[in-house]
Short mmCIF file of C-alpha atoms in Angstrom, two decimals:
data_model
loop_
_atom_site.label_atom_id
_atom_site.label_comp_id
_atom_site.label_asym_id
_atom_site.label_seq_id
_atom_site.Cartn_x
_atom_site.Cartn_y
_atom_site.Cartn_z
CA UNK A 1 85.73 -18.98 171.02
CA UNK A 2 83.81 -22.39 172.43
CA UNK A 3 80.38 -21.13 173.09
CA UNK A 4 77.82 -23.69 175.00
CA UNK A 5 74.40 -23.93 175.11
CA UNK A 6 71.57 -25.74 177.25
CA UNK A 7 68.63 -25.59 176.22
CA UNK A 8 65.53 -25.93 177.93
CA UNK A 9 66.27 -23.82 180.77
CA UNK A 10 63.78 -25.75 182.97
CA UNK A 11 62.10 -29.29 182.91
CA UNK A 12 59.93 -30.76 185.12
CA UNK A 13 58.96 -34.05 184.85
CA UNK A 14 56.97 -37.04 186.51
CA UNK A 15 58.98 -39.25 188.88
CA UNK A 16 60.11 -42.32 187.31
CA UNK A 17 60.32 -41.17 183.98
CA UNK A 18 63.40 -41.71 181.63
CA UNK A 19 64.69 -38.20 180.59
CA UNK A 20 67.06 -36.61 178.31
CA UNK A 21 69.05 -33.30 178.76
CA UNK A 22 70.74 -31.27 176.18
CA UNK A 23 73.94 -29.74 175.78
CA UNK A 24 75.61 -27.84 172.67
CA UNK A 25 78.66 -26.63 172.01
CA UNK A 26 80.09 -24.47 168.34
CA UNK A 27 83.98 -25.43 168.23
CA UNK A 28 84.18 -29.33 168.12
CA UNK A 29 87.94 -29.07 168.93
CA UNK A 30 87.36 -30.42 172.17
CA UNK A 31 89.64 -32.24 174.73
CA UNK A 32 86.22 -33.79 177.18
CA UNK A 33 83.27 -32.99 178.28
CA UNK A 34 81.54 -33.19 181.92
CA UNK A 35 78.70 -33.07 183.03
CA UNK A 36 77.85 -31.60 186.80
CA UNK A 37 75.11 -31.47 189.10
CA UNK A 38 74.46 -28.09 191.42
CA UNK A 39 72.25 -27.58 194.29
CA UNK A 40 70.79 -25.04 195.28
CA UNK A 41 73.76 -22.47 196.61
CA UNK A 42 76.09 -25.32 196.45
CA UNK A 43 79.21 -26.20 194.88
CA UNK A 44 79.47 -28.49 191.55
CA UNK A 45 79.29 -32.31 191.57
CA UNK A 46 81.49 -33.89 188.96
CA UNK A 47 78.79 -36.85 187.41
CA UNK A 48 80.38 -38.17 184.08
CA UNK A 49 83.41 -36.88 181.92
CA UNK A 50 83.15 -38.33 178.34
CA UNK A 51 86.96 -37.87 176.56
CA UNK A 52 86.81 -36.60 172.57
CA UNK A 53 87.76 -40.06 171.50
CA UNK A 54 84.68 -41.65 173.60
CA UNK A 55 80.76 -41.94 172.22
CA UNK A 56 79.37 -42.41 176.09
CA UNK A 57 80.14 -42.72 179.83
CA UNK A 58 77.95 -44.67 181.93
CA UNK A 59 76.97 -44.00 185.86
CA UNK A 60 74.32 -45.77 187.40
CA UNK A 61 71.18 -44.41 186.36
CA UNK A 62 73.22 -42.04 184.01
CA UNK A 63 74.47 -42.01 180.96
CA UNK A 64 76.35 -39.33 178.81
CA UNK A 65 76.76 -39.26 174.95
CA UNK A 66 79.18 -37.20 172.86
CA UNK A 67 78.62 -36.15 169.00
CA UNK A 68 81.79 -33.41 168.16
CA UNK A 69 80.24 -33.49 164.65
CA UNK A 70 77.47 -32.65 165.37
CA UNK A 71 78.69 -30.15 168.29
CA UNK A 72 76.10 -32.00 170.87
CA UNK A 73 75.90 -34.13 174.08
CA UNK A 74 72.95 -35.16 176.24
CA UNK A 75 72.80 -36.79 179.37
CA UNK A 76 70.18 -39.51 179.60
CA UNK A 77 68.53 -39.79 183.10
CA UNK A 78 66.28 -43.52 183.58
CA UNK A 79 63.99 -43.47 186.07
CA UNK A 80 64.09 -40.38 187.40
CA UNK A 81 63.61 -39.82 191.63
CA UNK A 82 62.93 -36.20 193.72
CA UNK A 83 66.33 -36.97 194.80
CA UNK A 84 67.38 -35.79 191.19
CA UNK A 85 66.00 -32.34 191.48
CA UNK A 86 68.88 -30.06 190.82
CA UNK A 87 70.85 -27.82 188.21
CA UNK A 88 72.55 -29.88 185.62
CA UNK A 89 75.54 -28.14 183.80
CA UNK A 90 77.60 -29.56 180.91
CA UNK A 91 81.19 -27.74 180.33
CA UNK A 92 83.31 -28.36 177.34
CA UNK A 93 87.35 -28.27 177.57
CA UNK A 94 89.09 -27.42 174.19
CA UNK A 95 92.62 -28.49 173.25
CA UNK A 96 95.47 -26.98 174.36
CA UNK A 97 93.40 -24.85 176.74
CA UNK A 98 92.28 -26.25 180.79
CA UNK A 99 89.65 -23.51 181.15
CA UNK A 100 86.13 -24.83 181.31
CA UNK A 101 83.31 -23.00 179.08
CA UNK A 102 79.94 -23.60 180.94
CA UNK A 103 76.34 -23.62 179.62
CA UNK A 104 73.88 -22.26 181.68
CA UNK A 105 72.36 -25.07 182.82
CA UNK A 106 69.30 -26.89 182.99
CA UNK A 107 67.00 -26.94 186.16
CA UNK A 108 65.20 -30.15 186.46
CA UNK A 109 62.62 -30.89 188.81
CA UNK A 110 61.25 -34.37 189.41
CA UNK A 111 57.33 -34.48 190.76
CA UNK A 112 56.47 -37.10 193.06
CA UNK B 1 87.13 -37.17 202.81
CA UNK B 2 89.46 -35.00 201.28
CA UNK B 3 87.89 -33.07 198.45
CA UNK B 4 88.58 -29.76 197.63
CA UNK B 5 87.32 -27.21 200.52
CA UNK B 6 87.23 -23.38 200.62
CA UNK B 7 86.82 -20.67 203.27
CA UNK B 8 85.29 -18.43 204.25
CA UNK B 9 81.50 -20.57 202.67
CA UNK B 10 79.98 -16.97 202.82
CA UNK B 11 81.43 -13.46 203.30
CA UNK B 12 79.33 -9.93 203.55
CA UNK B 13 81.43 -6.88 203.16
CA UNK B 14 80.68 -3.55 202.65
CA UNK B 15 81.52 -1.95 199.45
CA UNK B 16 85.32 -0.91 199.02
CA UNK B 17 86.33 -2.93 201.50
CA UNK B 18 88.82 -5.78 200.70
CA UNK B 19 88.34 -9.64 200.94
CA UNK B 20 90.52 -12.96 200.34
CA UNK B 21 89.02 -16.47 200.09
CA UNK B 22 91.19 -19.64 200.72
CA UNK B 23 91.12 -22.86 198.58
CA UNK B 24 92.42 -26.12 199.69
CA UNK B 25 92.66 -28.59 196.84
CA UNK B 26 93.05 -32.25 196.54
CA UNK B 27 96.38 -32.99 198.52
CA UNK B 28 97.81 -34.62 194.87
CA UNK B 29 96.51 -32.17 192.27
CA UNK B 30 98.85 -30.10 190.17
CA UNK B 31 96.33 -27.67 188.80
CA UNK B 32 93.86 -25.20 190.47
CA UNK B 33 90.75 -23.44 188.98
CA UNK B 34 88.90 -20.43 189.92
CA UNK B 35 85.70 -19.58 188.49
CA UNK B 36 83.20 -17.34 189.54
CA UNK B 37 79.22 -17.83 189.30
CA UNK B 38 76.12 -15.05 189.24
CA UNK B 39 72.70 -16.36 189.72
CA UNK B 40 71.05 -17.88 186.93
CA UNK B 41 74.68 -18.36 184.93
CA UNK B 42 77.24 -21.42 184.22
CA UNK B 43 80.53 -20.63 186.16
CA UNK B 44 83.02 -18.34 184.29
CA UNK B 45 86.55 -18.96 184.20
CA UNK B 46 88.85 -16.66 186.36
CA UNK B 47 92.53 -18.30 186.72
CA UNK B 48 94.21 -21.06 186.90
CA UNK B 49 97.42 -22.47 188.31
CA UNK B 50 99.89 -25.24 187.68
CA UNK B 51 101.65 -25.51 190.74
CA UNK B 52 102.68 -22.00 191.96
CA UNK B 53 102.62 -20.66 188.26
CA UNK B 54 99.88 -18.34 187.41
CA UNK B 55 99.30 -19.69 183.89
CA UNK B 56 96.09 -17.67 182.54
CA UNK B 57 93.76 -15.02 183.64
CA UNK B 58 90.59 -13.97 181.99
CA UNK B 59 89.84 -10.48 181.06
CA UNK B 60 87.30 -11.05 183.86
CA UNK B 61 89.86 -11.00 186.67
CA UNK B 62 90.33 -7.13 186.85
CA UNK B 63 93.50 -5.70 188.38
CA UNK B 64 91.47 -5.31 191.59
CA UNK B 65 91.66 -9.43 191.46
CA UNK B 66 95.03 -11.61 192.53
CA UNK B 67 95.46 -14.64 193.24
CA UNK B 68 98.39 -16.64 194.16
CA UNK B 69 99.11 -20.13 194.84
CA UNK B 70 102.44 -20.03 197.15
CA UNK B 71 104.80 -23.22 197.18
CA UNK B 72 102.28 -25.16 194.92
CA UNK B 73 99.53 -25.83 197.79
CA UNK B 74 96.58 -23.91 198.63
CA UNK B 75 95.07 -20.44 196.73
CA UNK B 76 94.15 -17.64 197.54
CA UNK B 77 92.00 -14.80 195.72
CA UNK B 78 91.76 -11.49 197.04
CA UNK B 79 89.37 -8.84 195.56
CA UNK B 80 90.46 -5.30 196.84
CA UNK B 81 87.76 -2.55 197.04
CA UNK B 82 84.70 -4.63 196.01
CA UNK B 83 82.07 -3.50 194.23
CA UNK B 84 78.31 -4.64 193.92
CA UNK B 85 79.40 -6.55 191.10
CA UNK B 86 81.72 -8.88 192.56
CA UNK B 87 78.83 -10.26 194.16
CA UNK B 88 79.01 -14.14 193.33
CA UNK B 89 79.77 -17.09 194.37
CA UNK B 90 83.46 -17.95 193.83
CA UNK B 91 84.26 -21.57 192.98
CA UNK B 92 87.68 -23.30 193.53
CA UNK B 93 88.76 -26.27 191.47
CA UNK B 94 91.56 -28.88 190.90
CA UNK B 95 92.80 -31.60 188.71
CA UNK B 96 95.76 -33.54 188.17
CA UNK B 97 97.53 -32.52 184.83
CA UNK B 98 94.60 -31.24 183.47
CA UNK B 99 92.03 -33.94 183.40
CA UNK B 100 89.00 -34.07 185.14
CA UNK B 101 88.53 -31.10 187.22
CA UNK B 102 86.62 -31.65 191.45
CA UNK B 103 84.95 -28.85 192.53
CA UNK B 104 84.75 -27.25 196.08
CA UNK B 105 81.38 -25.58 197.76
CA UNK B 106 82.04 -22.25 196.59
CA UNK B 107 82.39 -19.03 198.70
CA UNK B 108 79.28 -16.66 198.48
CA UNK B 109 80.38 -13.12 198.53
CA UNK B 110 77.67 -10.11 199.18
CA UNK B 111 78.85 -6.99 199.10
CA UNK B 112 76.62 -4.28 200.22
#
């Protein structure tokens, strides 16, 4: 059973700092992973979906890295705005199965 | 824009009374997600449908929980005699063939 883990729960950090957010998962048979932003009583916003043959998947400011071995991804913010200041979930999809296993997100807040 | 929408955004009921939410996906998408979400939590995985063929259900989705998908188009989930419990917010989601899966807003349902 894929099990997925974020850990810290909450980060704040200065504006226009580079920052890194984690994500693990235990069963490394994995089909992709994606990353998605929340709001505050909102729905999810899809931000970067990194396939199991894939290392990384650039957007913008973002960028998402994959390691099944090691049963980890992060998602590397640069220079970080207010405008950032949400929930950040990562969800892993396993082979042969189109249910999405969540982690429990990170809350990041970006001081001006 | 035509991204995935749902309806009612928020519903109070009183316990044991019964509720349906709608779910419009994108007009091209094969497959459609529900998940539901308590505060502080990732989503959890409901059901999901490929076409109008009810493919999985969690143990989550109680026999007081259906959903159907008629002629391959929009959902619907109805909850009959709600409980404090099924308090969440209820998130819809598609994808074509299984990829990368769009989110909607999410109903919020209180039941009180």
């Amino acid at each position: 059973k894929q099990e997925v883990t974020q850990i810290p729960a909450a980060l704040s950090v200065p504006e226009g700092e580079n920052l890194v957010l984690n994500c693990s998962f235990t069963d490394s048979a994995i089909y992709n992973l994606q990353w998605f932003r929340q709001d505050p009583g909102k729905g999810l916003t899809s931000l970067l979906l990194i396939q199991s043959s894939q290392r990384e998947q650039t957007s913008g400011r973002l960028n998402a890295s994959l390691d099944k071995s090691s049963g980890r991804s992060t998602l590397y913010i640069a220079a970080s705005q207010p405008g950032d200041s949400a929930t950040y979930l990562c969800a892993a999809q396993n082979f042969g199965n189109e249910k999405l296993t969540f982690g429990t997100g990170t809350r990041l807040t970006i001081i001006p | 824009d035509t991204g995935v929408s749902q309806d009612p955004r928020h519903k109070i009921t009183k316990r044991g009374q019964n509720v349906t939410f709608r779910c419009d996906p994108i007009s091209e998408h094969n497959r459609l997600y529900w998940y539901r979400q308590t505060l502080g939590q990732g989503p959890e995985f409901l059901t999901y449908f490929q076409n109008e063929a009810q493919l999985e259900k969690s143990r989550l989705l109680s026999d007081r929980f259906s959903a159907e998908r008629p002629k391959g188009s929009f959902s619907t989930l109805e909850i009959q005699r709600t409980e404090q419990g099924d308090s969440a917010m209820y998130l819809c989601a598609s994808s074509l063939n299984g990829y990368e899966q769009y989110f909607g807003p999410g109903t919020r349902l209180t039941v009180t």
